[in-house]
Amino acid sequence: MTISVVIPPPSPYGAGMTKTDFQDQTGWRGSREVWLDAAKTAFLESGIGAVKVQPLANSLNISRTSFYWFFKDRAAILDALLDEWEATNTVALVEGCTAYADTIAEAVLNLLSVFLDENRFQPRFEMAVRGWAHQDAAVSQRVRNADDTRLAAIRDMFARFGFEV
């Protein structure tokens, strides 16, 4: 008879400590991802005006000054939000257009499948950024650039199958 013993991995925060204990004792600053996720949540729930350092810090239960370990200022986290939008939605669309397909019908289905998987293309994020673009010329330019990239990928997809574009 064999007896196996499972030993749980040690807590990354120290023996018997939880994340909250660790935060309380060390002045935990969070991480770039933690701050960015909080900013995205605030943005999606309440709009761009909700993405402010102090309210984010309050929601994370982290000091406001911790923000500056990861971002120079509010503009930097707003730029990071736009970078994430491009890295998710635009990249997903381009990948859908360039995915392997034997026919144009299969290629179009590859593209359409992007919109059916919210882990790949995030419609709430898309609409929020496009709404923001109506208020900010720089964001509007980034949306236009992303649209140009997306349209080029769609044109290339059709051209790959002999369609004139």
Coordinates of N, CA, C and O in Angstrom, one line a residue:
M1 N 0.8 -1.2 0.0 CA 0.0 0.0 0.0 C 0.9 1.2 0.0 O 1.8 1.3 0.7
T2 N 0.5 2.2 -0.9 CA 1.3 3.4 -1.0 C 0.5 4.5 -0.3 O -0.7 4.7 -0.6
I3 N 1.1 5.3 0.5 CA 0.5 6.5 1.1 C 1.1 7.7 0.5 O 2.4 7.8 0.5
S4 N 0.3 8.6 0.0 CA 0.9 9.8 -0.6 C 0.4 11.0 0.3 O -0.7 11.0 0.8
V5 N 1.4 11.8 0.5 CA 1.1 13.0 1.3 C 1.2 14.2 0.4 O 2.1 14.4 -0.3
V6 N 0.1 15.0 0.5 CA 0.1 16.3 -0.3 C 0.4 17.4 0.6 O -0.2 17.7 1.6
I7 N 1.5 18.1 0.3 CA 1.9 19.2 1.1 C 1.6 20.5 0.2 O 2.0 20.7 -0.9
P8 N 0.7 21.3 0.8 CA 0.3 22.5 0.1 C 1.5 23.4 -0.1 O 2.4 23.5 0.7
P9 N 1.6 24.2 -1.2 CA 2.7 25.1 -1.4 C 2.7 26.2 -0.4 O 1.6 26.5 0.1
P10 N 3.8 26.7 -0.1 CA 3.8 27.8 0.9 C 3.1 29.0 0.4 O 3.1 29.3 -0.8
S11 N 2.5 29.8 1.3 CA 1.9 31.0 1.0 C 2.9 32.0 0.4 O 4.0 32.2 1.0
P12 N 2.6 32.6 -0.7 CA 3.6 33.6 -1.2 C 3.7 34.8 -0.3 O 4.6 35.6 -0.5
Y13 N 2.8 35.0 0.7 CA 2.8 36.1 1.6 C 3.5 35.8 2.9 O 3.7 36.6 3.7
G14 N 3.9 34.5 3.1 CA 4.6 34.1 4.3 C 3.7 33.1 5.0 O 2.5 33.0 4.7
A15 N 4.3 32.4 5.9 CA 3.5 31.3 6.6 C 2.3 31.8 7.3 O 2.3 32.7 8.1
G16 N 1.1 31.2 6.9 CA -0.1 31.5 7.5 C -0.7 32.9 7.2 O -1.7 33.3 7.7
M17 N 0.0 33.6 6.3 CA -0.5 35.0 6.0 C -1.4 35.0 4.8 O -1.2 34.3 3.8
T18 N -2.3 35.9 4.8 CA -3.2 36.1 3.6 C -2.7 37.4 2.9 O -1.8 38.1 3.4
K19 N -3.3 37.6 1.8 CA -2.9 38.8 1.0 C -3.2 40.1 1.9 O -2.4 41.0 1.9
T20 N -4.3 40.1 2.6 CA -4.6 41.3 3.4 C -3.6 41.5 4.5 O -3.2 42.6 4.8
D21 N -3.2 40.4 5.2 CA -2.2 40.5 6.2 C -0.9 41.0 5.6 O -0.3 41.9 6.2
F22 N -0.6 40.5 4.5 CA 0.7 41.0 3.8 C 0.6 42.5 3.5 O 1.5 43.2 3.8
Q23 N -0.5 42.9 3.0 CA -0.7 44.3 2.6 C -0.6 45.2 3.9 O 0.1 46.2 3.8
D24 N -1.2 44.7 4.9 CA -1.2 45.5 6.2 C 0.2 45.7 6.7 O 0.5 46.7 7.3
Q25 N 1.0 44.6 6.6 CA 2.3 44.7 7.2 C 3.4 45.2 6.3 O 4.5 45.7 6.8
T26 N 3.2 45.2 5.0 CA 4.3 45.6 4.2 C 4.1 46.9 3.4 O 5.0 47.3 2.7
G27 N 2.9 47.4 3.4 CA 2.6 48.6 2.6 C 2.5 48.2 1.1 O 3.0 48.9 0.3
W28 N 1.9 47.0 0.8 CA 1.8 46.5 -0.5 C 1.4 47.6 -1.5 O 0.5 48.3 -1.2
R29 N 2.1 47.6 -2.6 CA 1.8 48.7 -3.6 C 0.9 48.2 -4.7 O 0.5 49.0 -5.6
G30 N 0.6 46.9 -4.8 CA -0.2 46.4 -5.9 C 0.8 46.1 -7.0 O 2.0 45.8 -6.8
S31 N 0.3 46.1 -8.2 CA 1.2 45.9 -9.4 C 0.6 46.8 -10.5 O -0.5 47.3 -10.4
R32 N 1.3 46.9 -11.6 CA 0.8 47.6 -12.7 C -0.5 47.0 -13.2 O -1.5 47.7 -13.5
E33 N -0.6 45.7 -13.2 CA -1.8 45.0 -13.7 C -3.0 45.3 -12.7 O -4.1 45.4 -13.2
V34 N -2.7 45.3 -11.4 CA -3.8 45.6 -10.5 C -4.3 46.9 -10.7 O -5.6 47.1 -10.7
W35 N -3.5 47.9 -10.8 CA -3.9 49.3 -11.1 C -4.7 49.4 -12.4 O -5.7 50.1 -12.5
L36 N -4.1 48.8 -13.4 CA -4.8 48.8 -14.7 C -6.1 48.1 -14.8 O -7.1 48.7 -15.3
D37 N -6.2 47.0 -14.1 CA -7.5 46.3 -14.0 C -8.5 47.2 -13.3 O -9.7 47.3 -13.7
A38 N -8.1 47.9 -12.2 CA -9.0 48.7 -11.5 C -9.5 49.9 -12.4 O -10.6 50.3 -12.3
A39 N -8.5 50.4 -13.1 CA -8.9 51.6 -14.0 C -9.8 51.1 -15.1 O -10.8 51.8 -15.4
K40 N -9.6 49.9 -15.6 CA -10.5 49.4 -16.7 C -11.9 49.2 -16.1 O -12.9 49.5 -16.7
T41 N -12.0 48.6 -14.9 CA -13.3 48.4 -14.3 C -14.0 49.7 -14.0 O -15.2 49.8 -14.4
A42 N -13.3 50.7 -13.5 CA -13.9 52.0 -13.3 C -14.4 52.6 -14.6 O -15.5 53.2 -14.7
F43 N -13.6 52.5 -15.6 CA -13.9 53.0 -16.9 C -15.1 52.4 -17.5 O -16.0 53.1 -18.0
L44 N -15.2 51.1 -17.5 CA -16.3 50.4 -18.0 C -17.6 50.6 -17.2 O -18.7 50.6 -17.8
E45 N -17.5 50.8 -15.9 CA -18.7 50.9 -15.1 C -19.2 52.4 -15.0 O -20.4 52.6 -15.0
S46 N -18.2 53.3 -15.1 CA -18.6 54.7 -14.8 C -18.1 55.7 -15.8 O -18.3 56.9 -15.7
G47 N -17.3 55.3 -16.8 CA -16.8 56.3 -17.8 C -15.4 56.7 -17.4 O -14.9 56.5 -16.4
I48 N -14.8 57.5 -18.3 CA -13.4 57.9 -18.2 C -13.2 58.9 -17.0 O -12.2 58.9 -16.4
G49 N -14.2 59.6 -16.7 CA -14.1 60.5 -15.5 C -13.9 59.8 -14.2 O -13.4 60.4 -13.2
A50 N -14.2 58.5 -14.2 CA -14.0 57.7 -12.9 C -12.6 57.2 -12.8 O -12.2 56.7 -11.7
V51 N -11.8 57.3 -13.8 CA -10.4 56.8 -13.8 C -9.6 57.9 -13.2 O -9.0 58.7 -13.9
K52 N -9.5 58.0 -11.9 CA -8.7 59.0 -11.1 C -8.0 58.2 -10.1 O -8.4 57.2 -9.5
V53 N -6.8 58.7 -9.7 CA -5.9 58.0 -8.9 C -6.5 57.7 -7.5 O -6.5 56.6 -7.0
Q54 N -7.0 58.7 -6.8 CA -7.5 58.5 -5.4 C -8.6 57.5 -5.4 O -8.6 56.6 -4.5
P55 N -9.7 57.7 -6.2 CA -10.7 56.7 -6.2 C -10.2 55.3 -6.5 O -10.7 54.3 -5.9
L56 N -9.3 55.1 -7.4 CA -8.7 53.8 -7.7 C -8.0 53.3 -6.5 O -8.2 52.1 -6.1
A57 N -7.2 54.1 -5.8 CA -6.5 53.7 -4.6 C -7.5 53.3 -3.5 O -7.3 52.2 -2.9
N58 N -8.6 54.0 -3.4 CA -9.6 53.6 -2.4 C -10.2 52.3 -2.7 O -10.4 51.5 -1.8
S59 N -10.5 52.1 -4.0 CA -11.1 50.8 -4.4 C -10.2 49.6 -4.2 O -10.6 48.5 -3.9
L60 N -8.9 49.9 -4.3 CA -7.9 48.8 -4.1 C -7.4 48.7 -2.7 O -6.7 47.7 -2.3
N61 N -7.8 49.7 -1.8 CA -7.3 49.7 -0.5 C -5.7 49.8 -0.4 O -5.1 49.0 0.3
I62 N -5.2 50.6 -1.3 CA -3.8 50.8 -1.5 C -3.5 52.3 -1.4 O -4.4 53.1 -1.8
S63 N -2.4 52.7 -0.9 CA -2.1 54.1 -0.8 C -2.0 54.8 -2.2 O -1.6 54.1 -3.2
R64 N -2.4 56.0 -2.3 CA -2.4 56.7 -3.6 C -1.0 56.8 -4.1 O -0.8 56.8 -5.3
T65 N 0.0 57.0 -3.3 CA 1.4 57.1 -3.7 C 1.9 55.9 -4.4 O 2.8 55.9 -5.2
S66 N 1.3 54.7 -4.1 CA 1.7 53.5 -4.7 C 1.5 53.5 -6.2 O 2.2 52.9 -7.0
F67 N 0.5 54.2 -6.7 CA 0.2 54.4 -8.1 C 1.4 54.8 -8.9 O 1.7 54.3 -9.9
Y68 N 2.2 55.7 -8.3 CA 3.3 56.3 -9.0 C 4.5 55.4 -9.1 O 5.5 55.7 -9.8
W69 N 4.5 54.2 -8.5 CA 5.5 53.2 -8.7 C 5.3 52.6 -10.1 O 6.3 52.1 -10.7
F70 N 4.1 52.7 -10.6 CA 3.8 52.0 -11.9 C 3.4 52.9 -13.0 O 3.5 52.6 -14.2
F71 N 2.9 54.1 -12.7 CA 2.5 55.1 -13.7 C 3.0 56.5 -13.4 O 2.9 56.9 -12.2
K72 N 3.4 57.2 -14.4 CA 3.9 58.6 -14.1 C 2.8 59.5 -13.6 O 3.0 60.3 -12.7
D73 N 1.6 59.4 -14.2 CA 0.5 60.2 -13.9 C -0.8 59.6 -14.5 O -0.7 58.5 -15.0
R74 N -1.9 60.3 -14.3 CA -3.2 59.8 -14.8 C -3.1 59.6 -16.3 O -3.6 58.6 -16.8
A75 N -2.5 60.5 -17.0 CA -2.4 60.3 -18.5 C -1.7 59.0 -18.9 O -2.1 58.3 -19.8
A76 N -0.7 58.5 -18.1 CA 0.0 57.3 -18.4 C -1.0 56.1 -18.2 O -0.9 55.1 -19.0
I77 N -1.8 56.1 -17.2 CA -2.7 55.0 -17.1 C -3.8 55.0 -18.1 O -4.3 54.0 -18.6
L78 N -4.2 56.2 -18.6 CA -5.2 56.3 -19.7 C -4.6 55.8 -21.0 O -5.2 55.1 -21.7
D79 N -3.3 56.1 -21.2 CA -2.6 55.5 -22.4 C -2.5 54.0 -22.3 O -2.7 53.3 -23.3
A80 N -2.3 53.5 -21.1 CA -2.2 52.1 -20.9 C -3.5 51.4 -21.2 O -3.6 50.3 -21.7
L81 N -4.6 52.1 -20.8 CA -6.0 51.6 -21.1 C -6.1 51.4 -22.7 O -6.6 50.4 -23.2
L82 N -5.7 52.5 -23.4 CA -5.8 52.4 -24.8 C -4.9 51.4 -25.4 O -5.3 50.7 -26.4
D83 N -3.7 51.2 -24.9 CA -2.8 50.1 -25.3 C -3.5 48.8 -25.1 O -3.4 47.9 -26.0
E84 N -4.1 48.6 -24.0 CA -4.8 47.3 -23.7 C -5.9 47.1 -24.7 O -6.2 46.0 -25.2
W85 N -6.7 48.1 -25.0 CA -7.8 48.0 -25.9 C -7.3 47.6 -27.3 O -7.8 46.7 -27.9
E86 N -6.2 48.2 -27.7 CA -5.6 47.8 -29.0 C -5.1 46.4 -29.0 O -5.2 45.6 -29.9
A87 N -4.4 46.0 -27.9 CA -3.8 44.7 -27.8 C -4.9 43.6 -27.7 O -4.6 42.5 -28.0
T88 N -6.1 43.9 -27.2 CA -7.1 42.9 -27.2 C -8.0 43.0 -28.5 O -7.9 42.1 -29.3
N89 N -8.7 44.1 -28.7 CA -9.7 44.1 -29.7 C -9.1 44.2 -31.1 O -9.5 43.5 -32.0
T90 N -8.1 45.1 -31.3 CA -7.6 45.2 -32.7 C -6.7 44.0 -33.0 O -6.9 43.4 -34.1
V91 N -5.9 43.5 -32.1 CA -5.1 42.3 -32.4 C -6.0 41.1 -32.6 O -5.8 40.3 -33.6
A92 N -7.1 40.9 -31.9 CA -8.0 39.8 -32.1 C -8.7 39.9 -33.5 O -8.7 38.8 -34.2
L93 N -9.1 41.1 -33.9 CA -9.7 41.2 -35.2 C -8.7 40.9 -36.3 O -9.0 40.1 -37.3
V94 N -7.4 41.4 -36.2 CA -6.4 41.1 -37.2 C -6.1 39.6 -37.2 O -5.9 39.0 -38.3
E95 N -6.0 39.0 -36.0 CA -5.7 37.5 -36.0 C -6.8 36.8 -36.6 O -6.6 35.8 -37.3
G96 N -8.1 37.2 -36.5 CA -9.2 36.5 -37.1 C -9.1 36.6 -38.6 O -9.4 35.6 -39.3
C97 N -8.7 37.7 -39.1 CA -8.5 37.9 -40.6 C -7.4 37.1 -41.2 O -7.4 36.8 -42.3
T98 N -6.4 36.9 -40.4 CA -5.2 36.2 -40.9 C -5.1 34.7 -40.6 O -4.2 34.0 -40.9
A99 N -6.2 34.2 -39.8 CA -6.2 32.8 -39.5 C -6.3 32.0 -40.7 O -6.9 32.4 -41.8
Y100 N -5.8 30.8 -40.7 CA -5.9 29.8 -41.8 C -7.3 29.6 -42.2 O -8.2 29.4 -41.4
A101 N -7.5 29.6 -43.6 CA -8.8 29.3 -44.1 C -8.6 28.9 -45.6 O -7.7 29.3 -46.3
D102 N -9.4 27.9 -46.0 CA -9.3 27.4 -47.4 C -10.2 28.2 -48.3 O -9.9 28.2 -49.5
T103 N -11.2 28.8 -47.8 CA -12.1 29.6 -48.7 C -12.4 31.0 -48.0 O -12.2 31.1 -46.8
I104 N -12.9 31.9 -48.8 CA -13.3 33.2 -48.3 C -14.4 33.0 -47.2 O -14.4 33.7 -46.2
A105 N -15.3 32.0 -47.5 CA -16.4 31.8 -46.5 C -15.8 31.4 -45.1 O -16.2 31.9 -44.1
E106 N -14.8 30.5 -45.2 CA -14.2 30.1 -43.9 C -13.4 31.3 -43.3 O -13.4 31.5 -42.1
A107 N -12.8 32.1 -44.1 CA -12.1 33.3 -43.6 C -13.1 34.3 -42.9 O -12.8 34.8 -41.8
V108 N -14.2 34.5 -43.5 CA -15.2 35.4 -42.9 C -15.7 34.8 -41.6 O -15.9 35.5 -40.7
L109 N -15.9 33.5 -41.6 CA -16.4 32.8 -40.4 C -15.3 33.0 -39.3 O -15.6 33.2 -38.1
N110 N -14.0 32.9 -39.6 CA -12.9 33.1 -38.7 C -13.1 34.5 -38.1 O -12.9 34.7 -36.9
L111 N -13.3 35.5 -39.0 CA -13.5 36.9 -38.5 C -14.7 37.0 -37.6 O -14.6 37.6 -36.5
L112 N -15.8 36.5 -38.0 CA -17.0 36.6 -37.2 C -16.8 35.9 -35.8 O -17.4 36.4 -34.8
S113 N -16.1 34.8 -35.8 CA -15.9 34.1 -34.5 C -15.2 35.0 -33.5 O -15.4 34.8 -32.3
V114 N -14.4 36.0 -34.0 CA -13.8 36.9 -33.0 C -14.8 37.6 -32.2 O -14.6 37.8 -31.0
F115 N -15.9 38.0 -32.8 CA -16.9 38.8 -32.1 C -17.8 38.0 -31.2 O -18.5 38.5 -30.3
L116 N -17.7 36.7 -31.3 CA -18.5 35.8 -30.5 C -17.8 35.4 -29.2 O -18.4 34.8 -28.4
D117 N -16.5 35.7 -29.1 CA -15.7 35.3 -28.0 C -15.3 36.5 -27.2 O -14.3 37.2 -27.7
E118 N -16.0 36.9 -26.1 CA -15.6 38.1 -25.4 C -14.3 38.0 -24.7 O -13.8 39.0 -24.2
N119 N -13.7 36.9 -24.7 CA -12.3 36.8 -24.2 C -11.3 37.3 -25.2 O -10.2 37.7 -24.9
R120 N -11.7 37.3 -26.5 CA -10.8 37.8 -27.5 C -11.2 39.2 -27.9 O -10.3 40.1 -28.0
F121 N -12.4 39.5 -28.1 CA -12.9 40.9 -28.5 C -13.9 41.3 -27.4 O -14.9 40.6 -27.2
Q122 N -13.6 42.4 -26.8 CA -14.4 42.8 -25.7 C -15.3 44.0 -26.1 O -14.9 45.1 -26.2
P123 N -16.6 43.7 -26.4 CA -17.5 44.7 -26.9 C -17.7 45.9 -26.0 O -17.8 47.0 -26.4
R124 N -17.8 45.6 -24.7 CA -18.0 46.7 -23.7 C -16.8 47.7 -23.7 O -17.0 48.9 -23.7
F125 N -15.6 47.1 -23.8 CA -14.4 47.9 -23.9 C -14.4 48.7 -25.2 O -14.1 49.9 -25.2
E126 N -14.8 48.1 -26.3 CA -14.9 48.7 -27.6 C -15.8 50.0 -27.5 O -15.4 51.1 -28.0
M127 N -17.0 49.8 -27.0 CA -18.0 50.9 -27.0 C -17.5 52.0 -26.0 O -17.7 53.2 -26.3
A128 N -16.9 51.6 -24.9 CA -16.4 52.6 -24.0 C -15.3 53.5 -24.6 O -15.3 54.7 -24.5
V129 N -14.4 52.8 -25.3 CA -13.3 53.6 -25.9 C -13.9 54.5 -27.0 O -13.5 55.7 -27.2
R130 N -14.8 54.0 -27.8 CA -15.4 54.8 -28.9 C -16.2 56.0 -28.3 O -16.2 57.0 -28.9
G131 N -16.8 55.8 -27.2 CA -17.5 56.9 -26.5 C -16.5 57.9 -26.0 O -16.7 59.1 -26.2
W132 N -15.4 57.4 -25.5 CA -14.3 58.3 -25.0 C -13.8 59.1 -26.2 O -13.5 60.3 -26.0
A133 N -13.7 58.5 -27.4 CA -13.1 59.2 -28.5 C -13.9 60.4 -29.0 O -13.4 61.3 -29.6
H134 N -15.2 60.4 -28.6 CA -16.1 61.6 -28.9 C -15.7 62.8 -28.1 O -16.1 63.9 -28.4
Q135 N -15.0 62.6 -27.0 CA -14.6 63.6 -26.1 C -13.2 64.1 -26.1 O -12.8 65.1 -25.6
D136 N -12.3 63.3 -26.8 CA -10.9 63.5 -26.8 C -10.3 63.3 -28.2 O -10.4 62.2 -28.7
A137 N -9.7 64.3 -28.7 CA -9.1 64.3 -30.1 C -8.0 63.2 -30.2 O -7.9 62.5 -31.2
A138 N -7.2 63.1 -29.2 CA -6.1 62.1 -29.3 C -6.6 60.7 -29.3 O -6.1 59.8 -30.0
V139 N -7.6 60.5 -28.5 CA -8.3 59.1 -28.4 C -9.0 58.9 -29.8 O -8.9 57.8 -30.3
S140 N -9.6 59.9 -30.3 CA -10.3 59.8 -31.6 C -9.2 59.4 -32.7 O -9.5 58.5 -33.5
Q141 N -8.1 60.0 -32.6 CA -7.0 59.6 -33.6 C -6.6 58.2 -33.4 O -6.4 57.4 -34.4
R142 N -6.4 57.7 -32.2 CA -6.0 56.3 -31.9 C -7.1 55.4 -32.4 O -6.8 54.3 -33.0
V143 N -8.4 55.7 -32.3 CA -9.5 54.9 -32.8 C -9.4 54.8 -34.3 O -9.6 53.8 -34.9
R144 N -9.2 56.0 -34.9 CA -9.1 56.0 -36.4 C -7.9 55.1 -36.9 O -8.0 54.4 -37.8
N145 N -6.8 55.2 -36.2 CA -5.6 54.4 -36.5 C -5.9 52.9 -36.4 O -5.6 52.1 -37.2
A146 N -6.6 52.6 -35.3 CA -7.0 51.2 -35.1 C -8.0 50.7 -36.2 O -7.9 49.6 -36.7
D147 N -8.9 51.6 -36.5 CA -9.9 51.3 -37.6 C -9.2 51.1 -38.9 O -9.5 50.1 -39.7
D148 N -8.2 51.9 -39.2 CA -7.4 51.7 -40.4 C -6.7 50.4 -40.5 O -6.7 49.7 -41.5
T149 N -6.1 50.0 -39.3 CA -5.4 48.7 -39.2 C -6.4 47.5 -39.4 O -6.1 46.6 -40.1
R150 N -7.6 47.7 -38.8 CA -8.6 46.6 -38.9 C -9.1 46.5 -40.3 O -9.3 45.4 -40.9
L151 N -9.4 47.6 -41.0 CA -9.9 47.6 -42.3 C -8.8 47.1 -43.3 O -9.2 46.3 -44.2
A152 N -7.6 47.4 -43.1 CA -6.5 46.8 -43.9 C -6.5 45.3 -43.8 O -6.3 44.6 -44.8
A153 N -6.6 44.8 -42.6 CA -6.6 43.3 -42.4 C -7.8 42.7 -43.1 O -7.7 41.6 -43.7
I154 N -9.0 43.3 -43.1 CA -10.1 42.8 -43.8 C -9.9 42.8 -45.3 O -10.2 41.8 -46.0
R155 N -9.4 43.9 -45.8 CA -9.1 44.0 -47.2 C -8.1 42.9 -47.6 O -8.3 42.3 -48.6
D156 N -7.0 42.8 -46.8 CA -6.0 41.8 -47.1 C -6.6 40.4 -47.1 O -6.2 39.5 -47.9
M157 N -7.5 40.1 -46.2 CA -8.2 38.8 -46.1 C -8.9 38.5 -47.4 O -8.8 37.5 -48.0
F158 N -9.7 39.5 -47.9 CA -10.4 39.3 -49.2 C -9.4 39.2 -50.4 O -9.6 38.4 -51.3
A159 N -8.4 40.1 -50.4 CA -7.4 40.0 -51.5 C -6.7 38.6 -51.5 O -6.4 38.2 -52.6
R160 N -6.5 38.0 -50.4 CA -5.9 36.7 -50.3 C -6.7 35.7 -51.1 O -6.1 34.7 -51.6
F161 N -8.0 35.9 -51.3 CA -8.8 35.0 -52.0 C -9.2 35.5 -53.4 O -10.2 35.0 -54.0
G162 N -8.5 36.5 -53.9 CA -8.6 37.0 -55.2 C -9.7 38.0 -55.4 O -9.9 38.4 -56.6
F163 N -10.2 38.6 -54.4 CA -11.2 39.7 -54.5 C -10.4 41.0 -54.7 O -9.4 41.2 -54.0
E164 N -11.0 41.8 -55.6 CA -10.4 43.2 -55.7 C -10.9 44.0 -54.6 O -12.1 44.1 -54.4
V165 N -10.0 44.7 -54.0 CA -10.4 45.6 -52.9 C -9.9 47.0 -53.1 O -9.0 47.3 -53.8

